[in-house]
Structure formats: C-alpha cells, structure tokens
CSV table of C-alpha atoms and ligand atoms in Angstrom, one decimal:
chain,number,residue,atom,x,y,z
A,535,MET,CA,-38.2,167.3,117.3
A,536,THR,CA,-38.5,170.5,116.4
A,537,GLY,CA,-42.0,170.4,114.5
A,538,ARG,CA,-44.9,168.8,115.2
A,539,ILE,CA,-44.7,166.6,112.3
A,540,PRO,CA,-44.3,163.3,112.9
A,541,ILE,CA,-40.1,162.3,112.4
A,542,ALA,CA,-41.5,158.8,110.8
A,543,PHE,CA,-42.5,161.0,108.1
A,544,ALA,CA,-39.1,161.6,107.1
A,545,ALA,CA,-38.4,158.2,106.1
A,546,LEU,CA,-40.7,158.1,103.5
A,547,LEU,CA,-39.5,161.0,102.2
A,548,ALA,CA,-36.0,160.5,102.5
A,549,LEU,CA,-36.1,157.9,99.9
A,550,SER,CA,-38.2,160.3,97.3
A,551,ALA,CA,-35.6,163.9,98.3
A,552,ALA,CA,-33.9,164.4,95.2
A,553,ALA,CA,-30.0,164.0,95.7
A,554,ASN,CA,-28.3,167.6,94.6
A,555,PRO,CA,-26.8,167.0,91.6
A,556,SER,CA,-24.7,170.3,91.4
A,557,ARG,CA,-20.7,170.3,90.8
A,558,ALA,CA,-21.6,166.6,89.1
A,559,ASP,CA,-18.9,166.4,86.6
A,560,THR,CA,-19.8,163.5,84.6
A,561,PHE,CA,-22.5,162.4,83.1
A,562,VAL,CA,-23.8,159.4,82.1
A,563,TRP,CA,-26.9,159.1,79.4
A,564,ILE,CA,-28.3,156.0,76.7
A,565,ASP,CA,-29.0,156.9,73.5
A,566,GLU,CA,-32.2,155.4,71.7
A,567,LYS,CA,-30.3,152.0,70.6
A,568,GLY,CA,-29.3,151.7,74.0
A,569,VAL,CA,-26.1,152.6,73.8
A,570,THR,CA,-24.3,154.6,77.0
A,571,HIS,CA,-22.1,156.9,77.0
A,572,VAL,CA,-19.6,159.6,79.5
A,573,THR,CA,-19.4,163.3,79.4
A,574,ASP,CA,-18.2,165.9,80.9
A,575,ASP,CA,-20.5,168.2,79.0
A,576,PRO,CA,-24.5,168.0,79.3
A,577,ALA,CA,-24.4,170.3,75.7
A,578,SER,CA,-22.9,167.7,73.9
A,579,VAL,CA,-26.0,165.7,75.2
A,580,PRO,CA,-28.6,165.6,72.5
A,581,ARG,CA,-31.5,167.2,73.7
A,582,ALA,CA,-34.1,164.5,74.0
A,583,ALA,CA,-31.7,162.6,76.1
A,584,ARG,CA,-30.6,165.4,78.9
A,585,GLU,CA,-33.8,164.7,81.1
A,586,LYS,CA,-32.8,161.6,81.4
A,587,LEU,CA,-28.8,163.0,82.3
A,588,ILE,CA,-27.3,160.7,84.9
A,589,PRO,CA,-24.9,162.7,87.3
A,590,GLU,CA,-22.7,160.8,88.1
A,591,GLY,CA,-20.8,163.1,90.2
A,592,ALA,CA,-18.3,162.9,92.8
A,593,GLN,CA,-20.9,163.6,95.8
A,594,ARG,CA,-21.1,161.0,97.8
A,595,ALA,CA,-24.7,162.1,98.3
A,596,SER,CA,-25.3,161.8,94.6
A,597,LEU,CA,-23.6,158.2,93.9
A,598,TRP,CA,-26.4,156.3,96.3
A,599,SER,CA,-29.5,158.8,95.5
A,600,ASP,CA,-29.9,158.6,92.1
A,601,GLY,CA,-32.2,156.3,91.7
A,602,PHE,CA,-32.1,152.6,90.5
A,603,ARG,CA,-30.2,153.5,87.0
A,604,GLY,CA,-28.3,151.1,85.6
A,605,PRO,CA,-27.2,149.3,82.3
A,606,PRO,CA,-30.0,148.9,79.8
A,607,VAL,CA,-31.4,144.9,79.7
A,608,ARG,CA,-30.0,143.6,76.4
A,609,THR,CA,-32.4,141.7,74.1
A,610,PRO,CA,-31.6,138.5,73.2
A,611,GLN,CA,-30.0,137.9,69.6
A,612,GLY,CA,-31.7,135.1,67.5
A,613,GLY,CA,-31.4,132.1,68.7
A,614,SER,CA,-31.0,132.3,72.2
A,615,SER,CA,-31.8,129.5,74.8
A,616,ALA,CA,-34.5,129.3,76.8
A,617,ASP,CA,-32.4,129.9,79.7
A,618,GLU,CA,-31.5,133.3,78.0
A,619,ASP,CA,-35.0,134.3,77.5
A,620,ARG,CA,-35.7,133.6,80.6
A,621,ILE,CA,-32.6,135.9,82.1
A,622,TYR,CA,-34.1,138.8,79.5
A,623,ARG,CA,-37.5,138.4,80.9
A,624,LEU,CA,-36.8,138.7,84.6
A,625,LEU,CA,-33.9,141.4,84.2
A,626,GLN,CA,-36.7,143.2,82.1
A,627,GLY,CA,-39.0,142.7,85.0
A,628,ALA,CA,-36.8,143.5,87.3
A,629,VAL,CA,-36.2,147.3,85.6
A,630,ASP,CA,-39.9,147.7,85.3
A,631,ASP,CA,-40.2,146.8,88.9
A,632,LEU,CA,-37.7,148.9,90.2
A,633,GLY,CA,-39.4,151.9,87.7
A,634,ARG,CA,-42.9,151.5,89.6
A,635,GLY,CA,-41.0,151.3,93.3
A,636,ASP,CA,-41.6,147.5,93.4
A,637,THR,CA,-38.4,147.4,94.8
A,638,ALA,CA,-38.7,143.8,96.7
A,639,ARG,CA,-40.1,142.0,93.4
A,640,ALA,CA,-37.3,143.7,91.6
A,641,SER,CA,-34.6,142.0,94.1
A,642,SER,CA,-36.8,138.6,94.3
A,643,GLU,CA,-36.7,138.8,90.3
A,644,LEU,CA,-32.5,139.8,90.3
A,645,GLU,CA,-31.7,137.1,92.6
A,646,ALA,CA,-33.5,134.4,90.6
A,647,VAL,CA,-31.5,135.8,87.6
A,648,LEU,CA,-28.3,134.8,90.0
A,649,ARG,CA,-29.8,131.2,90.6
A,650,VAL,CA,-29.9,130.8,86.5
A,651,ALA,CA,-26.7,133.1,85.8
A,652,PRO,CA,-24.4,133.3,88.9
A,653,GLY,CA,-22.2,136.0,86.8
A,654,ASN,CA,-25.1,138.2,85.5
A,655,ALA,CA,-23.1,141.6,85.3
A,656,GLU,CA,-26.8,143.9,85.1
A,657,ALA,CA,-28.2,141.5,88.0
A,658,HIS,CA,-25.3,142.2,90.2
A,659,TRP,CA,-25.4,146.0,89.4
A,660,TYR,CA,-29.4,146.2,90.1
A,661,LEU,CA,-29.0,144.0,93.4
A,662,ALA,CA,-25.9,146.5,94.9
A,663,LEU,CA,-27.9,149.3,94.7
A,664,LEU,CA,-30.6,147.2,96.5
A,665,ASP,CA,-28.6,146.0,99.1
A,666,ARG,CA,-26.9,149.6,99.5
A,667,GLN,CA,-30.7,150.9,100.0
A,668,ARG,CA,-31.5,148.1,102.4
A,669,GLY,CA,-28.6,149.0,104.6
A,670,ARG,CA,-26.5,145.6,103.2
A,671,HIS,CA,-23.2,147.6,102.6
A,672,GLU,CA,-21.1,144.4,102.8
A,673,SER,CA,-23.6,142.8,100.4
A,674,ALA,CA,-23.5,145.8,97.9
A,675,GLU,CA,-19.9,146.2,97.9
A,676,GLY,CA,-20.0,141.7,97.2
A,677,HIS,CA,-22.3,142.6,93.9
A,678,LEU,CA,-20.3,145.8,92.6
A,679,ARG,CA,-17.2,143.3,93.0
A,680,ALA,CA,-18.9,140.7,91.0
A,681,PHE,CA,-20.0,143.2,88.2
A,682,LEU,CA,-16.7,144.2,87.8
A,683,ALA,CA,-15.3,140.5,87.7
A,684,SER,CA,-18.1,139.9,84.7
A,685,ALA,CA,-19.0,143.6,82.6
A,686,GLY,CA,-17.4,144.3,79.7
A,687,ASP,CA,-16.2,146.9,77.9
A,688,SER,CA,-19.6,147.6,76.3
A,689,LEU,CA,-20.4,148.5,80.4
A,690,ALA,CA,-17.5,150.7,81.0
A,691,PRO,CA,-19.0,153.6,82.2
A,692,TRP,CA,-20.6,151.5,84.5
A,693,ARG,CA,-17.7,150.2,85.5
A,694,ALA,CA,-16.1,153.1,86.4
A,695,SER,CA,-19.1,153.9,88.2
A,696,ALA,CA,-18.9,151.2,90.2
A,697,GLU,CA,-15.4,151.7,91.2
A,698,ARG,CA,-16.8,154.9,92.8
A,699,ARG,CA,-19.4,153.3,94.7
A,700,LEU,CA,-16.8,150.5,96.3
A,701,LYS,CA,-15.1,153.8,97.2
A,702,ALA,CA,-17.7,155.3,98.7
A,703,ILE,CA,-18.8,152.4,100.9
A,704,GLU,CA,-15.0,152.2,102.2
A,705,ASP,CA,-15.3,155.9,103.0
A,706,GLU,CA,-18.2,154.6,105.2
A,707,LYS,CA,-16.4,151.8,106.5
A,708,ARG,CA,-13.7,153.2,107.2
A,709,LEU,CA,-16.2,156.3,109.4
A,710,THR,CA,-14.1,159.0,108.0
A,711,GLU,CA,-16.8,161.3,107.2
A,712,ALA,CA,-20.7,161.8,107.0
A,713,ASP,CA,-22.3,161.3,104.0
A,714,SER,CA,-23.2,165.0,104.0
A,715,ALA,CA,-21.1,166.6,101.1
A,716,SER,CA,-20.7,169.5,103.0
A,717,GLY,CA,-20.7,171.6,106.1
A,718,PRO,CA,-17.6,171.0,108.8
A,719,LEU,CA,-18.5,167.8,110.7
A,720,ARG,CA,-16.4,165.7,112.8
A,721,LEU,CA,-17.7,162.0,114.0
A,722,VAL,CA,-15.5,160.2,116.4
A,723,ALA,CA,-16.2,155.9,115.3
A,724,LEU,CA,-17.3,153.4,117.7
A,725,GLU,CA,-17.7,150.2,116.0
A,726,SER,CA,-19.8,147.6,117.9
A,727,PRO,CA,-20.7,143.9,116.9
A,728,ASN,CA,-24.4,145.0,115.9
A,729,PHE,CA,-23.6,148.8,114.6
A,730,ARG,CA,-21.6,151.1,112.6
A,731,ILE,CA,-22.1,154.2,114.9
A,732,HIS,CA,-20.5,157.9,114.3
A,733,TYR,CA,-21.0,160.9,116.4
A,734,ASP,CA,-20.5,164.4,116.1
A,735,ALA,CA,-17.6,165.1,118.3
A,736,GLN,CA,-19.2,167.7,120.2
A,737,LEU,CA,-21.7,165.1,121.5
A,738,GLY,CA,-18.9,163.1,122.7
A,739,THR,CA,-17.3,166.6,125.1
A,740,ALA,CA,-20.4,167.4,126.8
A,741,ALA,CA,-21.7,163.3,128.4
A,742,PRO,CA,-18.7,161.4,129.3
A,743,ASP,CA,-20.7,158.0,129.3
A,744,TYR,CA,-22.0,159.3,126.1
A,745,ALA,CA,-20.8,156.4,123.4
A,746,GLN,CA,-22.0,154.1,126.3
A,747,THR,CA,-25.2,155.2,126.7
A,748,VAL,CA,-25.9,155.7,123.0
A,749,VAL,CA,-24.6,151.9,122.8
A,750,ARG,CA,-27.0,150.7,125.7
A,751,TYR,CA,-30.4,152.3,123.9
A,752,LEU,CA,-29.3,151.2,120.4
A,753,GLU,CA,-28.4,146.9,121.8
A,754,GLU,CA,-32.4,147.4,123.2
A,755,ALA,CA,-33.6,148.6,120.3
A,756,ARG,CA,-32.3,145.7,118.5
A,757,ALA,CA,-33.4,143.1,121.7
A,758,HIS,CA,-36.6,145.1,121.4
A,759,ALA,CA,-36.9,144.2,117.5
A,760,LEU,CA,-36.5,141.1,118.1
A,761,GLU,CA,-38.7,139.7,120.3
A,762,GLU,CA,-41.3,142.3,118.7
A,763,LEU,CA,-40.5,141.1,114.7
A,764,GLY,CA,-38.2,137.9,115.8
A,765,VAL,CA,-35.7,139.6,113.2
A,766,VAL,CA,-33.0,141.6,113.0
A,767,PRO,CA,-30.7,142.3,110.2
A,768,ARG,CA,-28.3,140.0,109.1
A,769,GLU,CA,-25.7,142.6,108.6
A,770,PRO,CA,-24.5,145.8,111.3
A,771,THR,CA,-26.4,148.8,111.2
A,772,SER,CA,-24.9,152.1,110.1
A,773,VAL,CA,-25.8,155.0,112.2
A,774,ILE,CA,-25.2,158.9,112.3
A,775,LEU,CA,-25.8,160.7,115.2
A,776,TYR,CA,-25.7,164.6,115.0
A,777,GLY,CA,-26.1,167.2,117.4
A,778,LYS,CA,-28.4,169.9,116.4
A,779,ALA,CA,-26.8,172.1,114.3
A,780,ALA,CA,-24.8,169.7,111.7
A,781,TYR,CA,-27.9,168.0,111.1
A,782,LEU,CA,-29.4,170.6,110.2
A,783,GLU,CA,-26.4,171.9,107.8
A,784,ALA,CA,-25.7,168.1,106.1
A,785,HIS,CA,-29.5,167.3,105.7
A,786,ARG,CA,-32.3,170.4,106.0
A,787,HIS,CA,-31.9,170.4,102.1
A,788,ARG,CA,-33.3,166.7,102.0
A,789,PHE,CA,-37.0,167.8,103.6
A,790,SER,CA,-39.5,170.8,103.3
A,791,PHE,CA,-40.1,170.4,106.9
A,792,PRO,CA,-38.4,170.0,110.3
A,793,THR,CA,-37.5,167.0,111.2
A,794,VAL,CA,-34.9,164.7,113.8
A,795,GLY,CA,-33.9,161.4,111.8
A,796,PHE,CA,-34.6,159.1,108.8
A,797,PHE,CA,-33.1,155.8,107.1
A,798,ASP,CA,-31.5,155.7,104.1
A,799,GLY,CA,-29.7,153.0,104.6
A,800,GLN,CA,-28.1,154.2,107.3
A,801,MET,CA,-30.0,155.1,110.5
A,802,HIS,CA,-29.3,159.5,111.0
A,803,VAL,CA,-30.7,160.9,114.1
A,804,VAL,CA,-30.5,164.1,116.1
A,805,SER,CA,-29.1,163.9,119.5
A,806,ALA,CA,-29.2,165.3,122.8
A,807,ALA,CA,-25.3,165.9,123.9
A,808,HIS,CA,-26.9,164.5,127.0
A,809,PRO,CA,-28.9,161.6,125.8
A,810,ALA,CA,-32.3,160.5,127.4
A,811,GLY,CA,-35.5,159.2,127.1
A,812,GLU,CA,-36.2,160.7,123.5
A,813,LEU,CA,-33.3,159.9,122.4
A,814,ARG,CA,-34.2,156.3,123.4
A,815,ALA,CA,-37.6,156.0,121.5
A,816,LEU,CA,-36.3,157.8,118.4
A,817,LEU,CA,-33.7,155.4,118.1
A,818,PHE,CA,-36.3,152.2,119.0
A,819,HIS,CA,-38.2,154.1,116.3
A,820,GLU,CA,-36.0,154.8,113.3
A,821,TYR,CA,-34.0,150.7,114.5
A,822,THR,CA,-37.6,149.8,112.9
A,823,HIS,CA,-37.5,151.0,109.6
A,824,ALA,CA,-34.0,149.6,109.5
A,825,VAL,CA,-35.2,146.2,110.5
A,826,PHE,CA,-38.7,146.6,107.8
A,827,ARG,CA,-37.0,147.7,104.8
A,828,GLU,CA,-33.9,144.8,105.2
A,829,GLN,CA,-36.4,141.9,105.7
A,830,ALA,CA,-38.8,143.6,103.5
A,831,GLY,CA,-36.9,145.4,100.9
A,832,SER,CA,-39.3,148.2,100.7
A,833,ASP,CA,-40.8,150.3,103.2
A,834,ARG,CA,-44.4,149.4,102.3
A,835,PRO,CA,-47.0,149.0,103.1
A,836,PHE,CA,-46.3,151.9,104.4
A,837,TRP,CA,-48.8,151.8,107.7
A,838,LEU,CA,-47.4,148.0,109.1
A,839,ASN,CA,-43.6,150.3,108.4
A,840,GLU,CA,-45.0,153.1,110.4
A,841,GLY,CA,-47.4,151.2,112.9
A,842,LEU,CA,-44.7,149.0,113.9
A,843,ALA,CA,-41.7,151.9,113.8
A,844,GLU,CA,-44.6,153.7,116.3
A,845,LEU,CA,-45.3,151.2,118.6
A,846,ALA,CA,-41.7,150.5,119.2
A,847,GLY,CA,-41.2,154.1,120.0
A,848,ARG,CA,-43.6,154.2,122.8
A,849,GLU,CA,-42.9,151.1,124.1
A,850,SER,CA,-39.1,152.5,124.2
A,851,ARG,CA,-41.3,155.0,127.1
A,852,ARG,CA,-43.3,152.3,128.5
A,853,GLN,CA,-46.2,153.5,126.6
A,854,LEU,CA,-48.5,150.7,125.8
A,855,GLY,CA,-50.9,150.7,122.9
A,856,LEU,CA,-53.4,153.9,122.3
A,857,SER,CA,-54.4,156.0,125.3
A,858,ARG,CA,-58.6,156.5,125.0
A,859,SER,CA,-58.2,159.9,124.0
A,860,GLU,CA,-55.9,158.2,121.0
A,861,ARG,CA,-58.9,155.9,120.6
A,862,GLU,CA,-61.7,158.3,121.1
A,863,ALA,CA,-60.0,160.2,118.2
A,864,LEU,CA,-60.2,157.7,116.2
A,865,ARG,CA,-63.8,156.8,116.6
A,866,ARG,CA,-64.5,160.3,115.9
A,867,ARG,CA,-63.0,160.5,112.7
A,868,ILE,CA,-64.8,157.4,112.0
A,869,ASP,CA,-67.7,159.5,112.7
A,870,ALA,CA,-66.7,162.6,110.7
A,871,GLY,CA,-65.9,160.0,107.8
A,872,ALA,CA,-62.6,161.2,107.8
A,873,TRP,CA,-60.8,157.8,108.4
A,874,LEU,CA,-58.4,157.3,105.5
A,875,ALA,CA,-58.4,154.3,104.2
A,876,LEU,CA,-55.0,151.8,105.2
A,877,ARG,CA,-55.1,151.3,101.1
A,878,ARG,CA,-54.4,154.6,100.4
A,879,LEU,CA,-51.8,154.6,103.4
A,880,ALA,CA,-49.5,152.0,102.0
A,881,PRO,CA,-47.5,153.6,99.8
A,882,GLY,CA,-47.1,156.6,101.6
A,883,PHE,CA,-48.1,159.4,103.8
A,884,ALA,CA,-47.1,162.0,100.7
A,885,GLY,CA,-50.0,163.9,100.7
A,886,LEU,CA,-51.1,164.0,103.9
A,887,ASP,CA,-51.7,167.5,106.3
A,888,ASP,CA,-50.5,168.1,109.2
A,889,GLU,CA,-53.4,166.6,111.4
A,890,GLN,CA,-54.3,164.0,108.1
A,891,ALA,CA,-50.5,162.6,109.3
A,892,ARG,CA,-51.1,162.4,113.1
A,893,ALA,CA,-54.7,160.1,112.4
A,894,ALA,CA,-52.6,158.2,109.9
A,895,TYR,CA,-49.6,157.5,112.4
A,896,LEU,CA,-52.5,156.7,114.8
A,897,GLU,CA,-54.3,154.7,112.6
A,898,SER,CA,-51.5,152.2,111.9
A,899,THR,CA,-50.5,152.1,115.4
A,900,ALA,CA,-53.6,150.8,115.8
A,901,ALA,CA,-53.7,148.4,113.0
A,902,VAL,CA,-50.6,147.3,114.0
A,903,LEU,CA,-51.7,145.9,117.5
A,904,TRP,CA,-54.9,144.4,116.2
A,905,ILE,CA,-52.2,142.4,114.0
A,906,GLU,CA,-49.8,141.5,117.1
A,907,ALA,CA,-52.8,140.8,119.1
A,908,ARG,CA,-53.6,137.8,116.4
A,909,THR,CA,-49.7,137.5,115.2
A,910,THR,CA,-46.6,136.2,116.7
A,911,PRO,CA,-42.9,137.2,116.6
A,912,GLN,CA,-42.4,134.3,114.1
A,913,GLU,CA,-45.3,135.1,112.6
A,914,ARG,CA,-44.4,138.8,112.1
A,915,ALA,CA,-40.5,137.9,111.1
A,916,ARG,CA,-42.8,136.1,108.6
A,917,LEU,CA,-44.6,138.3,106.9
A,918,LEU,CA,-41.6,140.2,106.6
A,919,ALA,CA,-39.5,137.2,104.8
A,920,GLU,CA,-42.5,137.1,102.4
A,921,LEU,CA,-43.1,140.4,101.7
A,922,GLY,CA,-39.2,140.6,100.9
A,923,THR,CA,-40.1,138.0,98.3
A,924,GLY,CA,-42.4,140.7,96.5
A,925,MET,CA,-45.3,138.7,96.9
A,926,PRO,CA,-48.1,140.8,96.8
A,927,ASP,CA,-49.0,143.0,100.1
A,928,ASP,CA,-52.3,141.3,100.2
A,929,GLU,CA,-51.5,137.9,99.6
A,930,VAL,CA,-48.8,138.2,102.0
A,931,LEU,CA,-51.2,139.5,105.2
A,932,ARG,CA,-54.1,137.1,103.9
A,933,THR,CA,-51.3,134.3,104.3
A,934,VAL,CA,-49.8,135.1,107.1
A,935,VAL,CA,-52.5,137.7,109.4
A,936,GLY,CA,-55.9,135.4,107.7
A,937,ARG,CA,-56.9,139.3,106.1
A,938,ASP,CA,-56.2,141.4,103.5
A,939,THR,CA,-55.9,145.2,103.4
A,940,GLU,CA,-59.1,146.2,103.8
A,941,GLY,CA,-60.5,143.1,106.0
A,942,ILE,CA,-57.6,145.0,108.7
A,943,ASP,CA,-59.4,147.9,108.1
A,944,ALA,CA,-62.4,147.0,109.0
A,945,ALA,CA,-61.7,144.5,111.9
A,946,VAL,CA,-59.9,147.8,113.5
A,947,ARG,CA,-63.0,150.4,112.5
A,948,SER,CA,-65.3,147.6,114.0
A,949,ALA,CA,-63.1,147.0,117.2
A,950,ILE,CA,-63.4,151.2,117.7
A,951,LEU,CA,-66.6,151.1,117.2
A,952,ALA,CA,-67.3,148.5,119.7
A,953,GLU,CA,-65.1,150.4,122.1
A,954,PHE,CA,-67.2,153.2,122.1
A,955,PRO,CA,-70.8,152.5,121.1
A,956,SER,CA,-72.1,155.8,121.8
A,957,THR,CA,-71.8,158.1,119.3
A,958,ALA,CA,-71.4,161.2,120.8
A,959,GLY,CA,-68.6,161.0,121.7
A,960,PRO,CA,-65.5,163.7,123.4
A,961,SER,CA,-65.2,166.9,121.4
A,962,ALA,CA,-61.3,167.6,121.8
A,963,PRO,CA,-59.7,167.9,118.6
A,964,LEU,CA,-57.5,165.2,117.8
A,965,SER,CA,-53.7,167.6,118.2
A,966,GLY,CA,-55.3,167.4,121.6
A,967,GLY,CA,-54.7,164.2,122.0
A,968,ALA,CA,-51.9,162.5,124.3
A,969,GLY,CA,-48.1,163.6,123.5
A,970,GLN,CA,-46.9,164.0,120.3
A,971,MET,CA,-45.5,161.4,118.3
A,972,PRO,CA,-42.2,160.1,117.5
B,2140,ZN,ZN1,-41.2,156.1,111.2
C-alpha cells in the first residue's frame, strides 16, 4: 500500500465511485409518465429529465456501475388480481430499497416476485444487476437471458441494454481484458476450479512460479474463509492482479487516495512481481469481502464486514487478534470519549479522517473477535445468510449472536475497560500502534 489508508477503505468507495460516463453515446431517460426513451442526443432530452440521464455507453465500466437503474414499475390496471397487486408492491418495495442502498432486502423481495411470477421481466432485470454486483456472474447471465425472454416491446431500450450487458459478461468470461476502459494492459488468463484469475502479463515474466503462487494463496484464502465463516461463494470468484503501474492506470480515477485493492464483484489487487506474505494477506482480506457480499448481498454492516476481513488478513500473517498496544489504544479512545459507535460504522467508513479510519478498523476487529469467541463457523455462516434475506441487521445479530449492535458495542467496551482497569494508560498515539492495516 502506498499510503497509510487501509485498503479495506477502498471497498467502500468502490461501491459509490461514479463510473466515468464520458464518451457514452446513448442515453436512456424516463418521462413523467414512466415512458422510457432512448436517444444519442442528450440535448433533445427535456431539462427536467436531464439530470436523470442514464449513460448507456459502450464502456464496460459504465455498463455495470450506473447504479441500479431499470425499467419503471408499472402500476397494475383496474381489476388486477391479488397476485398482481402483490407483485407490484414487492417490485416497488425493491426499487425503493435499491434507492436506499438496502440491496439485501431488495434482492429477497425480487426473489419473492419470481416465486409468484417466474417470468417477471423487471425482477429478472434487477436481480441481474444485483447478482453481477455480488460476483455471481453466471446467475446474472441467467437473469439477463430470462429478462430478454420475457420483456416485451415496451421494454425495448432495456432489452438493448441487456444485450450489451450479456456481451460484457461474455467478454469477462473470455478473460480477454480487464474491466479497465483504458490502458494497454495485457492480461493472462488462468482457470482454477474456484477462481477465474487474470494477471498482468508483466507479472508472470519476473517469477516463473508466479501463477502457481497466486493460485495457492487464493486457495488458502478460500480454505480459511470456509473454516472461519463456514461458507464460500457458490460461483468461482473473479480475481484480477495488476502490476502497480497498470492498477493505477486502470483505477486511479475511482479513488481520492492511494489504494492497493478493492472488490466490485471482482477482486482487483495490486501484486508484486515476486508475491509474498503481503499479497497473501491482501487476498485473504479481499476474499472475505467477496464472501460477505456474495452471501449477505451487501457490504453492511460495514464494521462486521471489515472486522472479518481484517482478522482474515491478520491470521494469514499468523497474527492473532489485536496486539496489546492496539487494545490499549482503544482504551484511550474510550477514556477520551472518542470511541466511534458501531452503529455509526454500519453504513460505511466514509467521512472518517485518517486516524478515525484506523480506529474504526481496530474497533471493528475487536467487535468481530468478540463475536467469533461466541459463535461457531456455522453460526457465522447463518449470520451472513440471514443478512442476505434482508432482515434488519439488529434482528439478525440478536437472533444469531444474542445482542444487537448497541449490545455488542457495550460488551466490547466493557471487555476493554475490564482488561485495563487503570485509567493511567500509556500515552503513545494510536498511529504508533503495531503495524499498518491492510
Ligand atoms: Zn476491507
């Protein structure tokens, strides 16, 4: 990592990073009557609708990162059946949840639509976007095909978009290029049963065993996740490894600070030409995010997601739990009234400064250690699966762990206070603690 910003921070930003819509050549817009229009001339779009323009350009990045836009939900006509009303309510609820970023709940509502109406085009559309975002590429492809099979003429613009998305998935499967829209990055494809890997061709030239080493690290990350979380993604995970320069070329525009990796449905990581423990820890960390999002359908609660990833990365380096100096640093934050409530960290770490971000990772790690001491891997698998049903976080935590967010927060703080009863703690600053976070 070039900076002191934890890379885990990057996963958060990747979600909200706007795609670069320049050179998009076709726009979709929806008028006040809910009718969808397609144009290649943005100037022809009424001013009021212009801010809602949906770039449908040829750039692959914008194909998938334009948010969860899709066909408008049509109100049922008079005399509609109970099933039609239910489908309408579920679809509208899903679209509203997507707007709020509640992807897990939206996903379960859309699945419920398909149980009543297996050929519902809108449900297939949104599930394709959600699955792609979860790294379930084959499932996304299936939903796009089902969408095309059932979408009528009124959805023609979305059909065209679905065709382009299918082609993009095929490209990804062919592994001919990264999802970077620019740069002469040449990638080498590598298939293994559990991973679809591409790596920067330059990486393979320095170390003859580069590919085997990467596959071994990834399999170790997978075995570790299975051991700790009791579950792994149902489809092979896509991984792209870059030399530093190529990574910056492809992804610098996404972040406002230096990063070495992120997950956006595929793992993107910077690799040294001679991979070692640093890459292994990075892969353990990012793979945990892949498992979390695939199972839970979102990245939230963020403290749980980051705590699990952080622990995985540490365990890959045989570092168990938090060091004494890190626990003391947390004690000092409690004393100083600077403890960040886990509740505040649930939606993301955005808006935290450098030092707060470091503290957020430590607190998240402490909270997950507390949970891990009280749950089996099977219970943790259940935790992720229940989050994936869209049940509220606190209800899931209470059901599986026995305490809600505040309860866990309080328990973690009292454990730290109990360990260091004296308030006259050491005075080293937090940033002087043991090691950088990945
Ligand atoms: Zn992370």
